[in-house]
GROMACS .gro file of C-alpha atoms in nm:
model
   36
    1MET     CA    1   0.056   0.010   0.001
    2LYS     CA    2   0.091   0.367  -0.061
    3THR     CA    3   0.032   0.671   0.079
    4SER     CA    4  -0.085   0.805  -0.293
    5ASP     CA    5  -0.346   0.534  -0.285
    6PHE     CA    6  -0.513   0.772  -0.034
    7ASP     CA    7  -0.508   1.118  -0.278
    8TYR     CA    8  -0.821   1.241  -0.347
    9ASP     CA    9  -0.987   1.559  -0.423
   10LEU     CA   10  -1.191   1.767  -0.145
   11PRO     CA   11  -1.326   2.099  -0.174
   12GLU     CA   12  -1.177   2.324   0.041
   13GLU     CA   13  -1.618   2.441   0.070
   14LEU     CA   14  -1.680   2.081   0.240
   15ILE     CA   15  -1.392   2.091   0.492
   16ALA     CA   16  -1.557   2.239   0.835
   17GLN     CA   17  -1.458   2.559   0.920
   18ALA     CA   18  -1.583   2.526   1.232
   19PRO     CA   19  -1.804   2.310   1.460
   20ALA     CA   20  -2.141   2.308   1.431
   21PRO     CA   21  -2.337   2.564   1.704
   22VAL     CA   22  -2.565   2.211   1.815
   23ARG     CA   23  -2.317   1.926   1.875
   24ASP     CA   24  -2.644   1.678   1.726
   25GLU     CA   25  -2.587   1.811   1.418
   26CYS     CA   26  -2.250   1.710   1.354
   27ARG     CA   27  -2.218   1.383   1.141
   28MET     CA   28  -1.886   1.153   1.105
   29LEU     CA   29  -1.852   0.914   0.796
   30VAL     CA   30  -1.819   0.588   0.869
   31MET     CA   31  -1.656   0.341   0.657
   32ASP     CA   32  -1.761  -0.065   0.651
   33ARG     CA   33  -1.378  -0.245   0.640
   34ARG     CA   34  -1.571  -0.520   0.449
   35THR     CA   35  -1.692  -0.357   0.187
   36GLY     CA   36  -1.491  -0.031   0.193
   0.00000   0.00000   0.00000
């Protein structure tokens, strides 16, 4: 495995600049290890 395998485009507008005002509104990316 190479670190270049993890290179991908991520638009800057999709990166949080501040925490959500209400913690319940936060989301987390979850990846299934079996299906990737």
